[in-house]
Amino acid sequence: MTIQLTRRTFVGAAAAAAAAPWISRTPKPDSTLLALVESMDDDLLEVTIPGLQAMYTAKKYTVTQVTQWYLSRIARYDRVYRAILHVDAAGALATAAALDAALSRGFSRGPLNRGPLFGVPMVVKANTSVKGLVTSAGWSGFLIPGYELVAPADATVVARLRAAGVVILGQTNMPDFAGSDGNTSSAFGRTGDAYNWRFSPGGSSGGTVTAVTANMALIGNGTDTANSIRMPSATSSVVGVLPTRGLTSIAGINPLDWLRDNTGPIARTVTDAAIALGVMAGEDPKDFRTKGSTALAQPGPYTQYLKADAVKGKRFGVPAFMMADAAFDPATREIFMTSIEGLRSAGATVVFDDALLPQSFVALANAVIFRPYIAEGTEAFLRDYGPAAYHSSVEYATAVGAPLPTTILPLPAAGAAARPPIATDPQAEATVWEPQRKALAAYDAAFDQFHLDGLVYPAIQQPPFDEVAMAVDGRRSAGPHSNTAWVNRIGVPAVSLPGGFYANGLPFGMEIAAKRWHDGDLLGYAFAYEQATHHRKPPVLVEQR
């Protein structure tokens, strides 16, 4: 999505942002450093969280050495793929040194009580607050020198990840405000798919999926308002988890539509995603949707649900409306039909029926109206996580000389008054909560009618686009099509995972959904499919275009 900067203060904002210290300009490593990190490749390429923990326990590598390995890969390859908007090398190495010191003390005094993500290098999406860094959400207007949106505190999920021991390498590129299925931002430009830089990795978590699949980070976080964790994960052969809304907190995340926004982990394996989700999950007084989630959710750790026979005897339905989608590309239909054989081979039954979530279900989901409350989420974020210069949209406009875009501050409909906060709006029951209950009831009824344990469907309905070819023709990609926004509207969990490859070598992703609060079961299904198929193959990266 392109945002027009029309006021005087905004002239040249993008150019100024590109020159700012918040934008990644990592120098290419010298030959000596390259030789050192290449000697670690056999151990660290495709390493898992349990594998890395074992190396730390065996004292094979320090956290600093592992962090330097990842930073070197970023420096070597990200000039081509542009996944990481800002590399925080100094912060990452400082954290690594502190963890190494703790590790050294632990070894000298006995077993160390390490967090589950001790020494795990990760990337954070640019709309998720990291204290001291700019929460740009990909928009150059939050990177104007002197008016940068420097986070005063970590987002709740970042604080939880830090407490578990992660090393934050930097912030990943994303389209402005997460408002596109592509991954081109006014702050940093276009991210290229790790399997072919000419193609789109999808959005809006395209920077994170590219960094993780390319082994520039072990894990990352994504956010998802309509498909933004799951669709880009599908283009990049990684696992992307959209948890039940309320399992993880969105406090401290620069919102697009806060009532649909969600956050979850992106990883190369289901096991790593399960470990990360266990850390990210938890109640938070700053996010009312998390209240009571401890009692409602399946208990952790989520690794206890990961069994190779988790889908044996289970039934998975294919939504009829998705198979009838006019935008469903024939090549994608073919690869999807092939991919579900992996479920069958693992002992599951796959159900096709025209009455299983037909088009009428989509109408129910689309009847849930969130738009009148978008501005409320923006104002709350600026109030709690804005920089010293502004803590509201009015203060931003006064400081900078131009208003925030209507993407995150939509104007009321013609002739309509601004709505009060959703907690006190008498219309909210009729426009949000009741329609959402009806759509969720229809979803649950399909499970009951067809005796289902989950749903299965393509995470993308079209293959990734060649954005370079499109640009030559004067066209701009909006990203691959993904008809999965209904998941966010009713708040159920879903996971995208590697489902194979197109004939041109680009990945395809399959998505599985479950009932609300059955996140553990969902990860178990994903794990069983992963173990039965082993579809993931890492990309072969290039150093120049």
Coordinates of C-alpha atoms in Angstrom, one line a residue:
M1 CA 0.0 0.0 0.0
T2 CA 1.4 3.4 -1.0
I3 CA 1.0 6.3 1.4
Q4 CA 1.1 9.8 -0.1
L5 CA 3.1 12.3 1.8
T6 CA 1.6 15.6 0.8
R7 CA 2.5 18.2 3.4
R8 CA 5.6 20.3 3.3
T9 CA 7.2 18.6 6.3
F10 CA 7.0 15.3 4.5
V11 CA 8.8 16.3 1.3
G12 CA 11.8 14.1 1.0
A13 CA 10.8 12.0 4.1
A14 CA 11.5 8.7 2.4
A15 CA 15.0 9.9 1.4
A16 CA 15.7 11.2 4.9
A17 CA 14.5 7.9 6.4
A18 CA 16.8 5.9 4.1
A19 CA 19.8 7.9 5.3
A20 CA 18.8 7.5 9.0
P21 CA 20.7 5.3 11.4
W22 CA 17.6 3.2 11.9
I23 CA 17.8 1.7 8.4
S24 CA 20.0 -1.3 7.9
R25 CA 23.4 -0.6 6.3
T26 CA 25.4 -3.6 7.4
P27 CA 28.9 -3.7 5.8
K28 CA 29.8 -6.8 3.9
P29 CA 32.1 -9.0 6.1
D30 CA 35.8 -9.3 5.3
S31 CA 37.3 -12.6 4.0
T32 CA 38.7 -13.6 7.4
L33 CA 35.4 -13.3 9.2
L34 CA 33.7 -15.2 6.3
A35 CA 36.1 -18.0 6.7
L36 CA 35.4 -18.2 10.4
V37 CA 31.6 -18.2 10.0
E38 CA 31.7 -20.7 7.1
S39 CA 33.4 -23.2 9.4
M40 CA 30.2 -23.1 11.6
D41 CA 27.8 -23.6 8.7
D42 CA 27.5 -27.3 9.0
D43 CA 26.3 -26.9 12.6
L44 CA 24.1 -23.8 12.4
L45 CA 22.4 -24.0 9.0
E46 CA 18.9 -25.2 9.7
V47 CA 19.7 -25.6 13.4
T48 CA 16.7 -26.0 15.7
I49 CA 16.2 -24.6 19.2
P50 CA 16.9 -28.0 20.9
G51 CA 19.9 -28.5 18.7
L52 CA 21.3 -25.0 19.6
Q53 CA 20.7 -25.6 23.3
A54 CA 22.6 -28.8 23.1
M55 CA 25.6 -27.0 21.6
Y56 CA 25.6 -24.4 24.4
T57 CA 25.4 -27.2 27.0
A58 CA 28.3 -28.9 25.3
K59 CA 30.2 -25.6 25.2
K60 CA 30.7 -26.0 21.5
Y61 CA 29.9 -22.4 20.8
T62 CA 29.3 -19.3 22.8
V63 CA 26.2 -17.2 22.3
T64 CA 28.4 -14.4 21.0
Q65 CA 29.8 -16.7 18.3
V66 CA 26.4 -17.9 17.2
T67 CA 25.2 -14.3 17.1
Q68 CA 28.1 -13.3 15.0
W69 CA 27.4 -16.1 12.6
Y70 CA 23.8 -14.8 12.1
L71 CA 25.0 -11.2 11.7
S72 CA 27.5 -12.3 9.1
R73 CA 24.8 -14.0 7.1
I74 CA 22.7 -10.9 7.2
A75 CA 25.6 -8.8 6.0
R76 CA 26.4 -11.3 3.3
Y77 CA 23.0 -11.9 1.8
D78 CA 20.5 -9.3 2.9
R79 CA 21.8 -6.8 0.4
V80 CA 19.9 -8.9 -2.1
Y81 CA 16.8 -9.9 -0.2
R82 CA 16.3 -6.9 2.0
A83 CA 14.5 -8.7 4.8
I84 CA 15.8 -6.7 7.7
L85 CA 15.0 -3.0 7.9
H86 CA 17.3 -2.4 10.9
V87 CA 20.1 -4.6 12.2
D88 CA 20.8 -4.0 15.8
A89 CA 24.3 -5.5 15.9
A90 CA 25.4 -3.6 18.9
G91 CA 22.4 -4.6 20.9
A92 CA 22.5 -8.2 19.8
L93 CA 26.2 -8.6 20.7
A94 CA 25.7 -6.9 24.1
T95 CA 22.9 -9.3 24.9
A96 CA 25.0 -12.2 23.7
A97 CA 27.9 -11.2 25.9
A98 CA 25.6 -10.9 28.9
L99 CA 24.2 -14.4 28.3
D100 CA 27.7 -15.8 27.9
A101 CA 28.6 -14.3 31.2
A102 CA 25.6 -15.9 32.8
L103 CA 26.4 -19.2 31.2
S104 CA 30.0 -19.0 32.4
R105 CA 28.8 -18.3 36.0
G106 CA 26.3 -21.2 35.7
F107 CA 28.9 -23.7 34.6
S108 CA 31.2 -22.7 37.4
R109 CA 28.4 -23.0 40.0
G110 CA 26.5 -25.9 38.7
P111 CA 23.5 -26.3 36.3
L112 CA 22.2 -23.1 34.9
N113 CA 18.4 -22.5 35.0
R114 CA 18.2 -21.2 31.4
G115 CA 15.1 -19.9 29.7
P116 CA 13.6 -22.0 26.9
L117 CA 15.0 -19.6 24.3
F118 CA 18.4 -19.0 25.8
G119 CA 20.8 -17.6 23.3
V120 CA 18.3 -18.0 20.4
P121 CA 18.9 -15.3 17.8
M122 CA 15.6 -13.9 16.5
V123 CA 14.2 -11.1 14.4
V124 CA 11.2 -8.9 15.3
K125 CA 8.7 -7.4 12.9
A126 CA 9.0 -3.7 12.6
N127 CA 5.5 -3.0 14.0
T128 CA 6.4 -4.7 17.3
S129 CA 7.9 -2.4 20.0
V130 CA 11.5 -3.1 21.0
K131 CA 12.7 -0.7 23.6
G132 CA 15.1 1.9 22.2
L133 CA 14.4 1.0 18.5
V134 CA 11.9 2.7 16.1
T135 CA 8.6 1.0 15.8
S136 CA 8.2 2.2 12.2
A137 CA 5.7 -0.4 11.0
G138 CA 7.4 0.0 7.6
W139 CA 6.2 3.7 7.2
S140 CA 8.7 6.4 6.5
G141 CA 6.6 8.9 8.5
F142 CA 7.7 7.3 11.7
L143 CA 11.3 7.6 10.7
I144 CA 11.5 11.3 10.1
P145 CA 14.7 12.5 11.8
G146 CA 13.9 14.1 15.2
Y147 CA 10.4 12.5 15.2
E148 CA 11.2 8.8 15.1
L149 CA 8.8 6.6 16.9
V150 CA 11.4 5.3 19.4
A151 CA 9.8 2.6 21.6
P152 CA 9.8 3.6 25.3
A153 CA 9.3 -0.1 26.3
D154 CA 9.1 -3.6 24.8
A155 CA 5.9 -5.0 23.5
T156 CA 4.5 -7.6 25.9
V157 CA 5.5 -10.5 23.7
V158 CA 9.0 -9.0 23.3
A159 CA 9.4 -8.7 27.0
R160 CA 8.4 -12.4 27.4
L161 CA 10.8 -13.4 24.7
R162 CA 13.7 -11.5 26.2
A163 CA 13.0 -13.0 29.6
A164 CA 13.2 -16.4 27.9
G165 CA 16.7 -15.6 26.7
V166 CA 16.4 -14.5 23.0
V167 CA 19.0 -12.3 21.2
I168 CA 17.2 -9.7 19.1
L169 CA 19.2 -9.3 15.8
G170 CA 17.0 -6.5 14.4
Q171 CA 13.7 -5.5 12.9
T172 CA 12.2 -7.0 9.7
N173 CA 10.8 -5.1 6.8
M174 CA 7.0 -5.0 6.2
P175 CA 4.6 -3.0 4.0
D176 CA 3.4 0.3 5.5
F177 CA 1.2 -0.5 8.6
A178 CA 0.9 -4.1 7.5
G179 CA -1.6 -2.9 4.9
S180 CA -0.7 -5.1 1.9
D181 CA -0.2 -8.7 0.8
G182 CA 3.1 -7.6 -0.7
N183 CA 6.2 -6.6 1.2
T184 CA 7.2 -3.2 -0.1
S185 CA 7.6 -0.4 2.4
S186 CA 8.1 3.3 2.1
A187 CA 10.8 2.9 4.8
F188 CA 13.0 0.3 3.1
G189 CA 11.6 -0.8 -0.2
R190 CA 10.9 -4.3 -1.5
T191 CA 11.8 -7.6 0.2
G192 CA 12.5 -10.5 -2.2
D193 CA 11.5 -14.1 -1.7
A194 CA 14.5 -16.1 -0.5
Y195 CA 13.9 -18.8 -3.1
N196 CA 14.0 -16.3 -5.9
W197 CA 14.6 -12.6 -5.1
R198 CA 12.5 -11.5 -8.1
F199 CA 9.4 -12.9 -6.5
S200 CA 7.2 -11.7 -3.7
P201 CA 7.5 -13.3 -0.3
G202 CA 4.0 -12.0 0.5
G203 CA 3.1 -9.8 3.4
S204 CA 2.9 -8.3 5.8
S205 CA 5.4 -10.6 7.6
G206 CA 7.4 -11.1 4.5
G207 CA 10.6 -9.7 6.1
T208 CA 10.4 -12.2 9.0
V209 CA 9.7 -15.2 6.8
T210 CA 12.5 -14.3 4.5
A211 CA 15.0 -13.9 7.3
V212 CA 14.0 -17.1 9.0
T213 CA 13.9 -19.3 5.9
A214 CA 17.2 -17.9 4.8
N215 CA 18.8 -18.8 8.1
M216 CA 19.4 -15.1 8.9
A217 CA 17.6 -15.8 12.2
L218 CA 16.5 -18.9 14.0
I219 CA 13.0 -17.6 14.7
G220 CA 10.9 -14.5 14.4
N221 CA 7.6 -13.0 15.2
G222 CA 4.9 -12.1 12.8
T223 CA 1.6 -10.2 13.0
D224 CA -1.6 -11.2 11.2
T225 CA -4.7 -9.1 10.6
A226 CA -6.1 -11.1 7.6
N227 CA -3.3 -13.6 6.5
S228 CA 0.0 -11.8 7.3
I229 CA 1.7 -14.6 9.2
R230 CA 0.3 -17.5 7.3
M231 CA 0.4 -16.4 3.6
P232 CA 4.0 -15.3 3.6
S233 CA 5.0 -18.4 5.6
A234 CA 3.5 -20.4 2.7
T235 CA 5.7 -18.6 0.1
S236 CA 8.8 -19.3 2.1
S237 CA 8.6 -22.9 3.4
V238 CA 8.4 -22.0 7.1
V239 CA 5.9 -22.6 9.9
G240 CA 3.7 -19.7 10.8
V241 CA 1.4 -19.8 13.8
L242 CA -1.7 -17.7 14.2
P243 CA -2.8 -18.5 17.7
T244 CA -6.3 -18.2 19.1
R245 CA -7.0 -14.5 19.5
G246 CA -6.3 -13.8 23.2
L247 CA -3.6 -16.5 23.7
T248 CA -0.9 -13.9 23.0
S249 CA -1.0 -10.1 23.7
I250 CA -0.8 -7.5 21.1
A251 CA 0.1 -4.7 23.5
G252 CA 3.0 -2.7 22.1
I253 CA 2.3 -3.7 18.5
N254 CA 1.7 -0.8 16.1
P255 CA -1.8 -1.7 15.0
L256 CA -3.5 -2.0 11.6
D257 CA -6.9 -3.1 13.0
W258 CA -6.4 -4.0 16.6
L259 CA -9.5 -6.1 17.0
R260 CA -8.3 -8.4 14.2
D261 CA -4.5 -8.1 14.8
N262 CA -2.7 -11.0 16.3
T263 CA 0.9 -12.1 16.8
G264 CA 2.6 -15.5 16.8
P265 CA 5.9 -17.2 16.0
I266 CA 7.5 -18.0 12.6
A267 CA 10.0 -20.8 12.6
R268 CA 11.5 -23.5 10.3
T269 CA 10.1 -26.4 12.3
V270 CA 6.9 -27.0 14.3
T271 CA 8.9 -27.9 17.4
D272 CA 10.6 -24.5 17.3
A273 CA 7.3 -22.7 16.7
A274 CA 5.7 -24.6 19.7
I275 CA 8.5 -23.6 22.0
A276 CA 8.3 -20.0 21.0
L277 CA 4.5 -19.9 21.3
G278 CA 4.7 -21.2 24.8
V279 CA 6.9 -18.3 25.7
M280 CA 4.8 -15.7 23.9
A281 CA 1.4 -16.9 25.3
G282 CA 0.0 -15.5 28.5
E283 CA -2.5 -13.0 30.0
D284 CA -1.8 -9.3 29.9
P285 CA -3.9 -6.6 31.5
K286 CA -2.9 -4.3 28.6
D287 CA -4.9 -6.6 26.1
F288 CA -8.4 -7.3 27.3
R289 CA -8.8 -10.2 24.8
T290 CA -6.2 -12.2 26.9
K291 CA -8.3 -12.1 30.1
G292 CA -9.1 -15.6 31.2
S293 CA -6.9 -17.2 28.5
T294 CA -5.0 -19.3 31.0
A295 CA -8.2 -21.2 32.0
L296 CA -9.5 -21.4 28.4
A297 CA -6.4 -22.5 26.6
Q298 CA -4.9 -26.0 26.5
P299 CA -2.1 -26.1 29.0
G300 CA 1.6 -25.8 28.0
P301 CA 4.2 -26.7 27.2
Y302 CA 3.0 -27.1 23.6
T303 CA 5.7 -29.5 22.8
Q304 CA 3.7 -32.2 24.8
Y305 CA 1.2 -32.2 21.9
L306 CA 3.8 -33.0 19.2
K307 CA 3.4 -36.6 18.4
A308 CA 4.0 -38.3 15.0
D309 CA 0.7 -40.1 15.2
A310 CA -1.3 -37.0 16.2
V311 CA -3.5 -37.1 13.0
K312 CA -4.1 -40.8 13.0
G313 CA -7.8 -41.3 13.0
K314 CA -8.5 -37.6 12.8
R315 CA -10.9 -35.9 10.3
F316 CA -10.1 -32.7 8.4
G317 CA -12.6 -30.8 6.3
V318 CA -11.9 -28.6 3.3
P319 CA -14.0 -25.4 3.3
A320 CA -16.3 -25.5 0.2
F321 CA -16.1 -21.7 -0.3
M322 CA -12.3 -21.9 -0.7
M323 CA -12.4 -24.6 -3.3
A324 CA -15.0 -22.5 -5.3
D325 CA -12.9 -19.3 -5.1
A326 CA -12.6 -17.9 -8.6
A327 CA -9.0 -16.7 -7.8
F328 CA -7.9 -20.3 -7.0
D329 CA -5.1 -20.8 -9.4
P330 CA -5.1 -24.3 -11.2
A331 CA -1.5 -25.0 -10.3
T332 CA -2.2 -24.2 -6.7
R333 CA -5.3 -26.4 -6.7
E334 CA -3.1 -29.3 -8.1
I335 CA -0.4 -28.9 -5.5
F336 CA -2.9 -28.6 -2.7
M337 CA -4.6 -31.9 -3.8
T338 CA -1.2 -33.5 -3.7
S339 CA -0.2 -32.0 -0.4
I340 CA -3.3 -33.4 1.4
E341 CA -2.1 -36.9 0.6
G342 CA 0.4 -36.3 3.3
L343 CA -2.4 -36.1 5.8
R344 CA -4.0 -39.3 4.5
S345 CA -0.7 -41.2 4.6
A346 CA -0.4 -40.3 8.2
G347 CA -3.8 -41.8 9.0
A348 CA -6.2 -38.9 8.6
T349 CA -9.4 -38.6 6.7
V350 CA -9.9 -35.5 4.4
V351 CA -13.5 -34.5 3.9
F352 CA -14.8 -32.7 0.8
D353 CA -18.5 -31.6 0.8
D354 CA -20.3 -28.7 -0.8
A355 CA -22.2 -28.1 2.5
L356 CA -19.0 -27.8 4.5
L357 CA -18.6 -24.0 5.1
P358 CA -20.2 -22.8 1.9
Q359 CA -20.2 -19.2 0.7
S360 CA -22.9 -18.3 3.3
F361 CA -20.2 -18.7 6.0
V362 CA -18.1 -16.0 4.4
A363 CA -21.1 -13.7 4.5
L364 CA -21.4 -14.3 8.2
A365 CA -17.7 -13.7 8.8
N366 CA -17.8 -10.5 6.8
A367 CA -20.7 -9.2 8.8
V368 CA -18.4 -8.6 11.7
I369 CA -17.6 -4.8 11.4
F370 CA -14.3 -3.6 13.0
R371 CA -13.6 -0.5 11.0
P372 CA -15.2 2.1 13.3
Y373 CA -12.7 1.1 16.1
I374 CA -9.5 1.2 14.1
A375 CA -8.6 4.7 15.4
E376 CA -9.1 3.6 19.0
G377 CA -6.3 1.1 18.6
T378 CA -4.0 3.6 17.0
E379 CA -4.6 6.1 19.8
A380 CA -4.1 3.5 22.5
F381 CA -0.8 2.4 20.9
L382 CA 0.5 6.0 20.7
R383 CA -0.6 6.7 24.3
D384 CA 1.3 3.8 25.7
Y385 CA 4.2 3.2 23.3
G386 CA 4.7 6.5 21.5
P387 CA 7.9 8.6 21.8
A388 CA 8.4 11.6 24.0
A389 CA 7.4 13.9 21.1
Y390 CA 3.9 12.6 20.7
H391 CA 1.4 10.3 22.4
S392 CA -1.7 10.8 20.2
S393 CA -2.5 11.4 16.6
V394 CA -3.1 15.1 17.3
E395 CA 0.3 15.5 19.0
Y396 CA 1.9 13.7 16.0
A397 CA 0.3 16.1 13.5
T398 CA 1.3 19.1 15.6
A399 CA 4.9 17.9 15.9
V400 CA 5.4 16.8 12.3
G401 CA 3.1 19.1 10.5
A402 CA 1.0 16.4 8.8
P403 CA -1.7 14.0 10.0
L404 CA -1.4 10.2 10.2
P405 CA -2.7 8.4 7.2
T406 CA -6.3 7.2 7.1
T407 CA -5.0 3.7 6.9
I408 CA -4.7 3.7 10.7
L409 CA -6.9 6.8 11.4
P410 CA -9.9 6.3 9.1
L411 CA -12.4 9.1 8.8
P412 CA -16.0 8.4 9.9
A413 CA -18.4 7.6 7.0
A414 CA -20.1 10.6 5.4
G415 CA -22.7 12.0 7.8
A416 CA -21.7 9.6 10.6
A417 CA -20.3 10.7 14.0
A418 CA -17.2 9.2 15.4
R419 CA -18.0 6.1 17.5
P420 CA -17.1 5.8 21.2
P421 CA -14.7 3.2 22.4
I422 CA -15.8 -0.3 21.8
A423 CA -16.1 -1.1 25.5
T424 CA -18.8 1.6 25.9
D425 CA -20.3 1.7 22.4
P426 CA -24.0 0.6 22.5
Q427 CA -23.7 -0.4 18.8
A428 CA -20.8 -2.8 19.4
E429 CA -23.0 -5.7 20.4
A430 CA -24.9 -5.5 17.1
T431 CA -22.0 -4.8 14.8
V432 CA -19.1 -6.8 16.3
W433 CA -19.9 -9.3 19.1
E434 CA -23.2 -10.8 18.0
P435 CA -22.1 -11.2 14.3
Q436 CA -18.8 -12.7 15.5
R437 CA -20.7 -15.2 17.8
K438 CA -22.9 -16.2 14.8
A439 CA -20.0 -16.8 12.5
L440 CA -18.1 -18.7 15.2
A441 CA -21.2 -20.8 15.8
A442 CA -21.4 -21.7 12.1
Y443 CA -17.8 -22.7 12.2
D444 CA -18.2 -24.9 15.2
A445 CA -21.4 -26.4 13.8
A446 CA -19.4 -27.6 10.7
F447 CA -17.0 -29.4 13.0
D448 CA -19.9 -31.1 14.7
Q449 CA -21.9 -31.9 11.6
F450 CA -19.0 -33.5 9.8
H451 CA -17.3 -34.8 12.9
L452 CA -14.1 -32.8 12.2
D453 CA -11.0 -32.3 14.2
G454 CA -9.7 -29.5 12.0
L455 CA -9.9 -27.8 8.6
V456 CA -7.3 -28.0 5.9
Y457 CA -6.9 -25.7 2.9
P458 CA -4.3 -23.8 0.8
A459 CA -2.6 -20.9 2.7
I460 CA -2.2 -19.2 -0.7
Q461 CA -4.6 -19.5 -3.6
Q462 CA -2.0 -18.2 -6.2
P463 CA 1.7 -18.7 -6.5
P464 CA 4.0 -15.8 -5.7
F465 CA 4.3 -13.1 -8.3
D466 CA 7.5 -12.1 -10.3
E467 CA 7.5 -8.5 -9.0
V468 CA 10.5 -7.5 -11.1
A469 CA 8.7 -8.5 -14.4
M470 CA 5.6 -6.7 -13.2
A471 CA 7.7 -3.5 -12.5
V472 CA 9.1 -3.6 -16.0
D473 CA 5.5 -3.5 -17.3
G474 CA 4.7 -0.6 -15.0
R475 CA 2.6 -2.7 -12.6
R476 CA 3.0 -3.1 -8.8
S477 CA 2.4 -6.3 -7.0
A478 CA -0.1 -6.4 -4.2
G479 CA 1.2 -9.9 -3.2
P480 CA -0.2 -13.4 -3.7
H481 CA -3.9 -13.9 -3.1
S482 CA -5.0 -15.6 0.2
N483 CA -8.6 -16.0 1.1
T484 CA -8.1 -16.6 4.8
A485 CA -9.1 -13.3 6.5
W486 CA -12.2 -15.1 7.9
V487 CA -9.8 -16.8 10.4
N488 CA -9.0 -13.5 12.1
R489 CA -12.7 -12.3 12.1
I490 CA -13.7 -15.2 14.3
G491 CA -10.4 -15.6 16.3
V492 CA -9.7 -19.2 15.7
P493 CA -6.1 -20.7 15.5
A494 CA -4.4 -21.7 12.3
V495 CA -1.0 -22.8 11.2
S496 CA 0.7 -22.6 7.8
L497 CA 3.4 -25.1 7.1
P498 CA 5.5 -26.3 4.1
G499 CA 3.3 -28.3 1.7
G500 CA 5.6 -28.7 -1.3
F501 CA 6.9 -26.7 -4.2
Y502 CA 5.6 -25.3 -7.5
A503 CA 7.3 -26.4 -10.7
N504 CA 9.4 -23.2 -10.7
G505 CA 10.9 -24.1 -7.3
L506 CA 8.9 -21.6 -5.2
P507 CA 7.2 -23.0 -2.0
F508 CA 3.6 -23.8 -1.4
G509 CA 2.1 -23.8 2.0
M510 CA -0.8 -25.8 3.5
E511 CA -2.9 -24.4 6.3
I512 CA -4.7 -26.2 9.1
A513 CA -7.2 -24.6 11.5
A514 CA -8.8 -25.8 14.7
K515 CA -11.4 -24.8 17.2
R516 CA -10.7 -21.9 19.5
W517 CA -8.2 -22.6 22.3
H518 CA -7.2 -25.9 20.8
D519 CA -3.7 -24.5 19.9
G520 CA -1.9 -27.5 21.3
D521 CA -3.9 -30.0 19.3
L522 CA -3.4 -27.8 16.2
L523 CA 0.4 -27.9 16.7
G524 CA 0.2 -31.6 17.1
Y525 CA -1.5 -32.0 13.7
A526 CA 1.1 -29.7 12.1
F527 CA 3.9 -31.7 13.6
A528 CA 2.5 -35.1 12.4
Y529 CA 2.1 -33.7 8.9
E530 CA 5.6 -32.3 9.0
Q531 CA 7.1 -35.6 10.1
A532 CA 5.2 -37.5 7.5
T533 CA 6.2 -35.3 4.6
H534 CA 9.4 -33.4 5.3
H535 CA 8.5 -30.9 2.6
R536 CA 10.9 -28.1 3.7
K537 CA 14.0 -27.5 1.7
P538 CA 16.2 -24.4 2.5
P539 CA 16.7 -21.9 -0.2
V540 CA 20.0 -21.5 -2.1
L541 CA 20.9 -17.9 -1.6
V542 CA 22.8 -15.5 -3.9
E543 CA 25.1 -12.6 -3.1
Q544 CA 24.2 -10.4 -5.9
R545 CA 21.3 -9.7 -8.3

